[in-house]
Tab-separated table of C-alpha atoms in Angstrom:
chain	number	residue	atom	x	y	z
A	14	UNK	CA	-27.282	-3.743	38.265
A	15	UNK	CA	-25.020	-0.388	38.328
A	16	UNK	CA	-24.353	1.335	41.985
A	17	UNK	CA	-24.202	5.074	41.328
A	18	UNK	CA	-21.249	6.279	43.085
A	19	UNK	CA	-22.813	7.999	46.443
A	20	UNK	CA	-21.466	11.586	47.871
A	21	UNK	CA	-19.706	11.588	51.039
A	22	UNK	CA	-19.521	14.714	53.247
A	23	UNK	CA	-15.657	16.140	53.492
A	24	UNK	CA	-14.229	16.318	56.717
A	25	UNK	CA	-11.755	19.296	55.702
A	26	UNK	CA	-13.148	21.123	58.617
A	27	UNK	CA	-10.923	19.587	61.069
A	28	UNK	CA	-8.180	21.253	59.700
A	29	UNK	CA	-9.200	24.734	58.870
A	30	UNK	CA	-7.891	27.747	60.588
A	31	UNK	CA	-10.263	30.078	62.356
A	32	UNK	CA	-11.592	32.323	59.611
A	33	UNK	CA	-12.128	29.171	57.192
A	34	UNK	CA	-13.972	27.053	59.991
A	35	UNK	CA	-16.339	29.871	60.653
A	36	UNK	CA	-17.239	30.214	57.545
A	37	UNK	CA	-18.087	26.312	57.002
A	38	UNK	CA	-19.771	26.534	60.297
A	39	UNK	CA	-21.629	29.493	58.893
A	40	UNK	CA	-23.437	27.601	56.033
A	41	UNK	CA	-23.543	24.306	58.108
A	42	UNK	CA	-25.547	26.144	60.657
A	43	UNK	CA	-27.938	27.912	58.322
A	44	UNK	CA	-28.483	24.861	56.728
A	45	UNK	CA	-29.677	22.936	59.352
A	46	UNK	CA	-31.856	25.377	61.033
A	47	UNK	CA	-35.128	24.392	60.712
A	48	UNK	CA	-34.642	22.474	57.248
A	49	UNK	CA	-37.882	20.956	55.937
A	50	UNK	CA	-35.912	18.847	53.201
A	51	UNK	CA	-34.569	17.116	56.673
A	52	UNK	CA	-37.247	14.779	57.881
A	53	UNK	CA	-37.286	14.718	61.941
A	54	UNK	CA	-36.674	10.967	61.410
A	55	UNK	CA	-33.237	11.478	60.682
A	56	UNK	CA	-32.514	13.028	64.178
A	57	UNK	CA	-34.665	10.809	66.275
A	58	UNK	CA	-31.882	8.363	67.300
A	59	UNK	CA	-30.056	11.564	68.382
A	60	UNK	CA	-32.332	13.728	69.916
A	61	UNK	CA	-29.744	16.281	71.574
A	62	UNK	CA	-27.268	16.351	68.634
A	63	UNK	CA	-28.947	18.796	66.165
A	64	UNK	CA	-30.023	21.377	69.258
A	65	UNK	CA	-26.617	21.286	70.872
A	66	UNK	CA	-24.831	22.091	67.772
A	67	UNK	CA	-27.082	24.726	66.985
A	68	UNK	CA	-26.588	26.088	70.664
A	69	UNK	CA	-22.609	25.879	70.442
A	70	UNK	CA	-22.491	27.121	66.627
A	71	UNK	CA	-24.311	30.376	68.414
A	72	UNK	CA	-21.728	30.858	70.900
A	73	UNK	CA	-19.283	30.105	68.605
A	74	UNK	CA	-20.154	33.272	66.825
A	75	UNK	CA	-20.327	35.431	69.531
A	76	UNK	CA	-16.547	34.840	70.809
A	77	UNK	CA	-15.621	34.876	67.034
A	78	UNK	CA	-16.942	38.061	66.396
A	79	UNK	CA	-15.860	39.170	70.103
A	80	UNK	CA	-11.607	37.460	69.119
A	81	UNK	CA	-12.032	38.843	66.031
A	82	UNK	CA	-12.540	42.636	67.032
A	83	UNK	CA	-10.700	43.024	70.315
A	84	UNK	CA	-7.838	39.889	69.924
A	85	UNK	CA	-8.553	39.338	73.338
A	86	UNK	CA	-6.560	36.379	74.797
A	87	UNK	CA	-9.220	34.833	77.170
A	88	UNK	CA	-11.594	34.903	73.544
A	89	UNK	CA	-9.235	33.319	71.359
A	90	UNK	CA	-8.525	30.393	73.697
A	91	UNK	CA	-12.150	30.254	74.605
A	92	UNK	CA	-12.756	30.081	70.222
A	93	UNK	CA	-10.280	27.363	69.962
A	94	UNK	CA	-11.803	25.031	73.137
A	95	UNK	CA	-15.367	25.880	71.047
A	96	UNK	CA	-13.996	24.936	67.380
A	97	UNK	CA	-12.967	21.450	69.086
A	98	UNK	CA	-16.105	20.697	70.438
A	99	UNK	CA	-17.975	21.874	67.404
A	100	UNK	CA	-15.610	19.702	64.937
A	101	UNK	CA	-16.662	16.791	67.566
A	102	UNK	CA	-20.210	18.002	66.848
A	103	UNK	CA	-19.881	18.058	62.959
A	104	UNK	CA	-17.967	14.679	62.752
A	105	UNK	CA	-21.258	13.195	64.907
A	106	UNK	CA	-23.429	15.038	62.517
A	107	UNK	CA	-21.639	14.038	59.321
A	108	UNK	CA	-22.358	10.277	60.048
A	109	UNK	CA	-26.140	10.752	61.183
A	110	UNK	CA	-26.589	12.733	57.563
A	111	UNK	CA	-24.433	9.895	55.618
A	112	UNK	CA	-26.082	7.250	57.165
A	113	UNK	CA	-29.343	8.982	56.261
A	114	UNK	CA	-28.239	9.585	52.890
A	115	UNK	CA	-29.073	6.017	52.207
A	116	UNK	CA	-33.028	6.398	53.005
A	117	UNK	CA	-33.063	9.876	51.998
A	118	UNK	CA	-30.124	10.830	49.500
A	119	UNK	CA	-31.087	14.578	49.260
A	120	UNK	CA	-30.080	14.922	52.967
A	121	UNK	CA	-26.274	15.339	52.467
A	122	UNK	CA	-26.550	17.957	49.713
A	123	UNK	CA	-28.833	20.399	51.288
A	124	UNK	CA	-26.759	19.712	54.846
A	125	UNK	CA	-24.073	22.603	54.099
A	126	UNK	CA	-21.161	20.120	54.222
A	127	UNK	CA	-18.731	19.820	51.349
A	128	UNK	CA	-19.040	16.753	49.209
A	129	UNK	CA	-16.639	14.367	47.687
A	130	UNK	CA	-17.811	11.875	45.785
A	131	UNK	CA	-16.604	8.568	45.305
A	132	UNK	CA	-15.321	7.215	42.200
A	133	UNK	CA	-15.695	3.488	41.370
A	134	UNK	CA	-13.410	2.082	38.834
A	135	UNK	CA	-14.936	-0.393	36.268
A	136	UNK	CA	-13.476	-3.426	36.498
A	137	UNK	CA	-12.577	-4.897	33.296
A	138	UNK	CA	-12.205	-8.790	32.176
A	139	UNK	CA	-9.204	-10.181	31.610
A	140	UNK	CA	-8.438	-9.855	28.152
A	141	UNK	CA	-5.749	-11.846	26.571
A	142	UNK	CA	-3.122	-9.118	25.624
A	143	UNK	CA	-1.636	-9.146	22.102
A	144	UNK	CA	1.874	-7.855	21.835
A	145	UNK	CA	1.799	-4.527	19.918
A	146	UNK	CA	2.787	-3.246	16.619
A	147	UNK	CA	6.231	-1.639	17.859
A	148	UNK	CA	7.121	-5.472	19.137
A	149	UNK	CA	5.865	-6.710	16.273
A	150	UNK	CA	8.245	-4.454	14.118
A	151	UNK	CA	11.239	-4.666	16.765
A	152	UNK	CA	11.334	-8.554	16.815
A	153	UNK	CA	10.992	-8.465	12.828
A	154	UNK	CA	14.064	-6.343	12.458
A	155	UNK	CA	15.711	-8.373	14.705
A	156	UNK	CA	15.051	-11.488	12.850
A	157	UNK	CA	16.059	-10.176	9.665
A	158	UNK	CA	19.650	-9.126	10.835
């Protein structure tokens, strides 16, 4: 029985400046509005998440658009107090859509997120190693002087 190596959704978010969160935010957001290839299921247990996000992603645009155009101190704090609660947000929603990814996998690749995906090594049996042809050679020469 082979396990296919499952996608995981990349937290890189958390560490983005300004310009590069909103546009992960961006796609996130579109994503998840109103997605049919979401089943409701998957936000039952968390009735409030999806809607907040949505609300605070909204907002979030606004005093982007408003920091970006006028540099306005009061806007750029008020951006960064938003990013923090909307990476708080996106780490909640990134473990709902994982966790769903198990019932339904297409869930995490239509979400917006970026994907890594996990590599599993084979694991190999022990085979009895057999000293190569450069020993072989060395230990001849050797023998012969």
């Amino acid at each position: 029985m082979t396990r296919q190596s499952q996608c995981r959704i990349l937290r890189n978010y958390r560490i983005k400046a300004p310009s590069r969160f909103y546009n992960i935010l961006l796609r996130v957001w579109k994503c998840l509005t109103d997605n049919p290839k979401i089943p409701g299921s998957v936000w039952a247990a968390h009735p409030e998440l999806l809607s907040s996000f949505l609300a605070e992603a909204a907002k979030y645009h606004e005093v982007y658009q408003r920091a970006s155009l006028y540099s306005s101190k009061l806007d750029i704090a008020a951006r960064e107090v938003l990013q923090a609660q909307l990476i708080d947000h996106m780490d909640e929603i990134a473990s709902v859509l994982e966790a769903a990814s198990i019932r339904f996998p297409e869930v995490i690749v239509v979400s917006g997120f970026e994907l890594s995906k996990d590599h599993r090594t084979i694991s190999r049996t022990n085979v009895p190693q057999t000293p190569s042809e450069d020993v072989k050679v060395s230990d001849a020469e050797q023998t012969n002087s």
